[in-house]
C-alpha cells in the first residue's frame, strides 16, 4: 500500500564541513530548479517549442530566514562558499500498517552569499533576518537515496539516478 506524506515534522540546519548546528533557523527555502531553455521552431513544425538545454540551469538561490539576527546568520555573509546541510524528518502515513512513520530528508547545498538582510528593529517584534545564497551544488536525499544532484562547477546534473550530462561530458 501507499505511504502518504503529511508534514515536515522537524528539521535542523548545519553549517560548514564540521557540521556545527545553526541555532535559530525559521525557514530554509530550497532552490527552484529552472533549466535554461532554447526555443525551437523549424520548417515543418506547427509553431515553436521551448526545450531545456540538458543539465544547464538558471541561477539557483536558497534563502535562510531567522526571526532575529544571530551570529550564525551574520557569518553566512562572508564572500566564500558555504556548505549547508539540512536534516529533516518527513512524517508519512503508512496505510498498510495504519500508522505514521518518519522518513529522513537531507538537503546539502553549497554556495556563496548573494544578499544579506539583517532585518528591521521594532520593539517587541521579530527582525525577519535573511540571507540568500547562490547555490552551485545541491543534493536532495529522501530516505537515504539521492534523488537530485547538481554541481555546476563539475558539470553534473543527475535526477533519479540518471546523469543527464554523461553523454555531454563524454563528448567534450
Short mmCIF file of the C-alpha atoms (twelve columns), coordinates in Angstrom:
data_MODEL
# 
_entry.id   MODEL 
# 
loop_
_atom_site.group_PDB 
_atom_site.id 
_atom_site.type_symbol 
_atom_site.label_atom_id 
_atom_site.label_alt_id 
_atom_site.label_comp_id 
_atom_site.label_asym_id 
_atom_site.label_seq_id 
_atom_site.Cartn_x 
_atom_site.Cartn_y 
_atom_site.Cartn_z 
_atom_site.pdbx_PDB_model_num 
ATOM 1   C CA . UNK A 1   0.000  0.000  0.000   1 
ATOM 2   C CA . UNK A 2   0.934  3.605  -0.405  1 
ATOM 3   C CA . UNK A 3   2.594  5.952  2.024   1 
ATOM 4   C CA . UNK A 4   1.043  9.402  2.234   1 
ATOM 5   C CA . UNK A 5   3.252  12.405 3.017   1 
ATOM 6   C CA . UNK A 6   1.804  14.618 5.739   1 
ATOM 7   C CA . UNK A 7   4.264  17.179 7.065   1 
ATOM 8   C CA . UNK A 8   7.910  18.012 7.657   1 
ATOM 9   C CA . UNK A 9   7.824  17.130 11.350  1 
ATOM 10  C CA . UNK A 10  11.051 18.976 12.199  1 
ATOM 11  C CA . UNK A 11  14.487 19.834 10.846  1 
ATOM 12  C CA . UNK A 12  17.898 21.223 11.779  1 
ATOM 13  C CA . UNK A 13  20.406 23.145 9.699   1 
ATOM 14  C CA . UNK A 14  24.133 22.517 9.968   1 
ATOM 15  C CA . UNK A 15  26.890 24.734 8.591   1 
ATOM 16  C CA . UNK A 16  30.386 24.117 7.351   1 
ATOM 17  C CA . UNK A 17  32.433 20.991 6.995   1 
ATOM 18  C CA . UNK A 18  32.358 20.399 10.771  1 
ATOM 19  C CA . UNK A 19  28.563 20.355 10.774  1 
ATOM 20  C CA . UNK A 20  28.030 22.895 13.541  1 
ATOM 21  C CA . UNK A 21  24.322 23.231 14.320  1 
ATOM 22  C CA . UNK A 22  22.811 26.527 13.142  1 
ATOM 23  C CA . UNK A 23  20.699 27.859 16.002  1 
ATOM 24  C CA . UNK A 24  17.531 29.884 15.430  1 
ATOM 25  C CA . UNK A 25  16.542 28.968 11.866  1 
ATOM 26  C CA . UNK A 26  12.950 29.740 10.965  1 
ATOM 27  C CA . UNK A 27  12.822 28.582 7.354   1 
ATOM 28  C CA . UNK A 28  15.085 27.311 4.597   1 
ATOM 29  C CA . UNK A 29  13.838 27.896 1.058   1 
ATOM 30  C CA . UNK A 30  15.386 25.246 -1.191  1 
ATOM 31  C CA . UNK A 31  16.388 26.478 -4.677  1 
ATOM 32  C CA . UNK A 32  13.912 26.345 -7.526  1 
ATOM 33  C CA . UNK A 33  15.323 24.273 -10.393 1 
ATOM 34  C CA . UNK A 34  14.804 26.105 -13.687 1 
ATOM 35  C CA . UNK A 35  16.574 24.757 -16.769 1 
ATOM 36  C CA . UNK A 36  17.976 27.095 -19.367 1 
ATOM 37  C CA . UNK A 37  15.827 26.738 -22.457 1 
ATOM 38  C CA . UNK A 38  16.081 27.233 -26.184 1 
ATOM 39  C CA . UNK A 39  13.145 27.996 -28.449 1 
ATOM 40  C CA . UNK A 40  12.975 25.611 -31.391 1 
ATOM 41  C CA . UNK A 41  10.974 26.491 -34.496 1 
ATOM 42  C CA . UNK A 42  11.765 24.623 -37.665 1 
ATOM 43  C CA . UNK A 43  10.256 24.148 -41.085 1 
ATOM 44  C CA . UNK A 44  7.503  21.560 -40.953 1 
ATOM 45  C CA . UNK A 45  6.688  22.241 -37.278 1 
ATOM 46  C CA . UNK A 46  3.366  23.631 -36.191 1 
ATOM 47  C CA . UNK A 47  4.629  26.519 -34.066 1 
ATOM 48  C CA . UNK A 48  7.519  26.590 -31.661 1 
ATOM 49  C CA . UNK A 49  8.627  24.613 -28.610 1 
ATOM 50  C CA . UNK A 50  10.743 25.823 -25.723 1 
ATOM 51  C CA . UNK A 51  13.032 22.925 -24.745 1 
ATOM 52  C CA . UNK A 52  15.513 22.589 -21.880 1 
ATOM 53  C CA . UNK A 53  19.223 22.565 -22.614 1 
ATOM 54  C CA . UNK A 54  20.292 19.306 -20.934 1 
ATOM 55  C CA . UNK A 55  21.730 19.861 -17.484 1 
ATOM 56  C CA . UNK A 56  22.070 23.635 -17.849 1 
ATOM 57  C CA . UNK A 57  20.382 25.589 -15.042 1 
ATOM 58  C CA . UNK A 58  19.419 29.186 -14.471 1 
ATOM 59  C CA . UNK A 59  20.551 30.931 -11.299 1 
ATOM 60  C CA . UNK A 60  19.660 28.804 -8.262  1 
ATOM 61  C CA . UNK A 61  19.327 30.505 -4.915  1 
ATOM 62  C CA . UNK A 62  18.321 29.405 -1.438  1 
ATOM 63  C CA . UNK A 63  17.089 31.627 1.384   1 
ATOM 64  C CA . UNK A 64  17.662 31.057 5.094   1 
ATOM 65  C CA . UNK A 65  15.430 33.089 7.403   1 
ATOM 66  C CA . UNK A 66  15.558 33.673 11.140  1 
ATOM 67  C CA . UNK A 67  13.147 35.606 13.357  1 
ATOM 68  C CA . UNK A 68  16.015 37.699 14.753  1 
ATOM 69  C CA . UNK A 69  19.615 38.396 13.793  1 
ATOM 70  C CA . UNK A 70  22.029 35.721 15.034  1 
ATOM 71  C CA . UNK A 71  25.788 35.333 14.837  1 
ATOM 72  C CA . UNK A 72  25.301 32.249 12.628  1 
ATOM 73  C CA . UNK A 73  23.278 34.371 10.200  1 
ATOM 74  C CA . UNK A 74  25.925 37.108 10.071  1 
ATOM 75  C CA . UNK A 75  28.653 34.512 9.439   1 
ATOM 76  C CA . UNK A 76  26.808 33.409 6.278   1 
ATOM 77  C CA . UNK A 77  27.503 36.874 4.841   1 
ATOM 78  C CA . UNK A 78  31.133 36.011 4.050   1 
ATOM 79  C CA . UNK A 79  32.196 36.077 0.403   1 
ATOM 80  C CA . UNK A 80  33.438 32.469 0.408   1 
ATOM 81  C CA . UNK A 81  31.378 29.399 -0.456  1 
ATOM 82  C CA . UNK A 82  29.389 27.938 2.435   1 
ATOM 83  C CA . UNK A 83  28.336 24.332 2.958   1 
ATOM 84  C CA . UNK A 84  24.841 23.929 4.434   1 
ATOM 85  C CA . UNK A 85  23.142 20.663 5.346   1 
ATOM 86  C CA . UNK A 86  19.504 20.476 6.395   1 
ATOM 87  C CA . UNK A 87  18.346 17.245 8.016   1 
ATOM 88  C CA . UNK A 88  14.622 16.773 8.346   1 
ATOM 89  C CA . UNK A 89  12.013 14.235 9.341   1 
ATOM 90  C CA . UNK A 90  9.126  13.788 6.892   1 
ATOM 91  C CA . UNK A 91  6.058  12.356 8.585   1 
ATOM 92  C CA . UNK A 92  4.262  9.826  6.378   1 
ATOM 93  C CA . UNK A 93  1.131  7.789  6.958   1 
ATOM 94  C CA . UNK A 94  1.672  4.147  6.022   1 
ATOM 95  C CA . UNK A 95  -1.759 2.777  5.074   1 
ATOM 96  C CA . UNK A 96  -0.511 -0.839 5.073   1 
ATOM 97  C CA . UNK A 97  0.259  -0.763 8.789   1 
ATOM 98  C CA . UNK A 98  -2.138 2.014  9.790   1 
ATOM 99  C CA . UNK A 99  0.395  4.275  11.436  1 
ATOM 100 C CA . UNK A 100 2.756  7.171  10.904  1 
ATOM 101 C CA . UNK A 101 6.396  6.659  10.094  1 
ATOM 102 C CA . UNK A 102 9.305  9.050  9.731   1 
ATOM 103 C CA . UNK A 103 11.341 9.247  6.528   1 
ATOM 104 C CA . UNK A 104 14.672 11.109 6.666   1 
ATOM 105 C CA . UNK A 105 15.240 14.070 4.355   1 
ATOM 106 C CA . UNK A 106 18.699 15.508 3.690   1 
ATOM 107 C CA . UNK A 107 19.375 18.667 1.686   1 
ATOM 108 C CA . UNK A 108 23.021 19.545 1.050   1 
ATOM 109 C CA . UNK A 109 23.797 22.928 -0.518  1 
ATOM 110 C CA . UNK A 110 26.994 24.803 -1.288  1 
ATOM 111 C CA . UNK A 111 27.013 28.408 -2.371  1 
ATOM 112 C CA . UNK A 112 28.027 31.983 -1.833  1 
ATOM 113 C CA . UNK A 113 26.112 34.815 -0.214  1 
ATOM 114 C CA . UNK A 114 24.060 36.718 -2.773  1 
ATOM 115 C CA . UNK A 115 22.411 39.158 -0.389  1 
ATOM 116 C CA . UNK A 116 22.131 39.605 3.345   1 
ATOM 117 C CA . UNK A 117 19.193 41.269 5.042   1 
ATOM 118 C CA . UNK A 118 19.833 41.904 8.763   1 
ATOM 119 C CA . UNK A 119 16.171 42.883 9.189   1 
ATOM 120 C CA . UNK A 120 14.442 45.723 10.938  1 
ATOM 121 C CA . UNK A 121 14.343 46.963 14.512  1 
ATOM 122 C CA . UNK A 122 10.949 47.260 16.175  1 
ATOM 123 C CA . UNK A 123 10.201 46.997 19.874  1 
ATOM 124 C CA . UNK A 124 8.626  43.643 20.779  1 
ATOM 125 C CA . UNK A 125 8.776  42.276 17.223  1 
ATOM 126 C CA . UNK A 126 10.867 39.885 15.177  1 
ATOM 127 C CA . UNK A 127 13.587 41.250 12.919  1 
ATOM 128 C CA . UNK A 128 12.924 38.992 9.885   1 
ATOM 129 C CA . UNK A 129 16.594 38.444 9.082   1 
ATOM 130 C CA . UNK A 130 17.548 36.506 5.957   1 
ATOM 131 C CA . UNK A 131 20.451 35.570 3.751   1 
ATOM 132 C CA . UNK A 132 20.191 34.489 0.132   1 
ATOM 133 C CA . UNK A 133 22.805 32.037 -1.138  1 
ATOM 134 C CA . UNK A 134 23.640 31.454 -4.819  1 
ATOM 135 C CA . UNK A 135 23.702 27.650 -4.850  1 
ATOM 136 C CA . UNK A 136 26.247 25.915 -7.104  1 
ATOM 137 C CA . UNK A 137 25.811 22.421 -5.584  1 
ATOM 138 C CA . UNK A 138 22.599 20.758 -4.418  1 
ATOM 139 C CA . UNK A 139 21.809 17.204 -3.344  1 
ATOM 140 C CA . UNK A 140 18.313 16.124 -2.267  1 
ATOM 141 C CA . UNK A 141 18.124 12.793 -0.462  1 
ATOM 142 C CA . UNK A 142 14.912 11.099 0.687   1 
ATOM 143 C CA . UNK A 143 15.176 8.022  2.907   1 
ATOM 144 C CA . UNK A 144 18.927 7.845  2.259   1 
ATOM 145 C CA . UNK A 145 18.620 7.827  -1.545  1 
ATOM 146 C CA . UNK A 146 19.975 10.760 -3.609  1 
ATOM 147 C CA . UNK A 147 17.158 11.743 -5.989  1 
ATOM 148 C CA . UNK A 148 18.564 15.007 -7.330  1 
ATOM 149 C CA . UNK A 149 22.140 16.225 -7.589  1 
ATOM 150 C CA . UNK A 150 23.637 19.114 -9.454  1 
ATOM 151 C CA . UNK A 151 27.134 20.518 -9.294  1 
ATOM 152 C CA . UNK A 152 27.584 23.491 -11.600 1 
ATOM 153 C CA . UNK A 153 31.386 23.628 -11.233 1 
ATOM 154 C CA . UNK A 154 31.780 19.946 -12.148 1 
ATOM 155 C CA . UNK A 155 29.100 19.812 -14.867 1 
ATOM 156 C CA . UNK A 156 26.836 17.270 -13.131 1 
ATOM 157 C CA . UNK A 157 23.049 17.008 -13.272 1 
ATOM 158 C CA . UNK A 158 21.505 13.761 -12.022 1 
ATOM 159 C CA . UNK A 159 17.837 13.033 -11.318 1 
ATOM 160 C CA . UNK A 160 16.600 9.658  -10.120 1 
ATOM 161 C CA . UNK A 161 19.963 8.062  -10.901 1 
ATOM 162 C CA . UNK A 162 20.082 9.353  -14.491 1 
ATOM 163 C CA . UNK A 163 23.121 11.520 -15.257 1 
ATOM 164 C CA . UNK A 164 21.800 13.905 -17.906 1 
ATOM 165 C CA . UNK A 165 25.271 15.253 -18.676 1 
ATOM 166 C CA . UNK A 166 27.096 11.910 -19.061 1 
ATOM 167 C CA . UNK A 167 26.940 11.988 -22.868 1 
ATOM 168 C CA . UNK A 168 27.790 15.692 -22.973 1 
ATOM 169 C CA . UNK A 169 30.832 15.189 -20.726 1 
ATOM 170 C CA . UNK A 170 31.946 12.173 -22.799 1 
ATOM 171 C CA . UNK A 171 31.661 14.245 -25.989 1 
ATOM 172 C CA . UNK A 172 33.700 17.170 -24.722 1 
# 
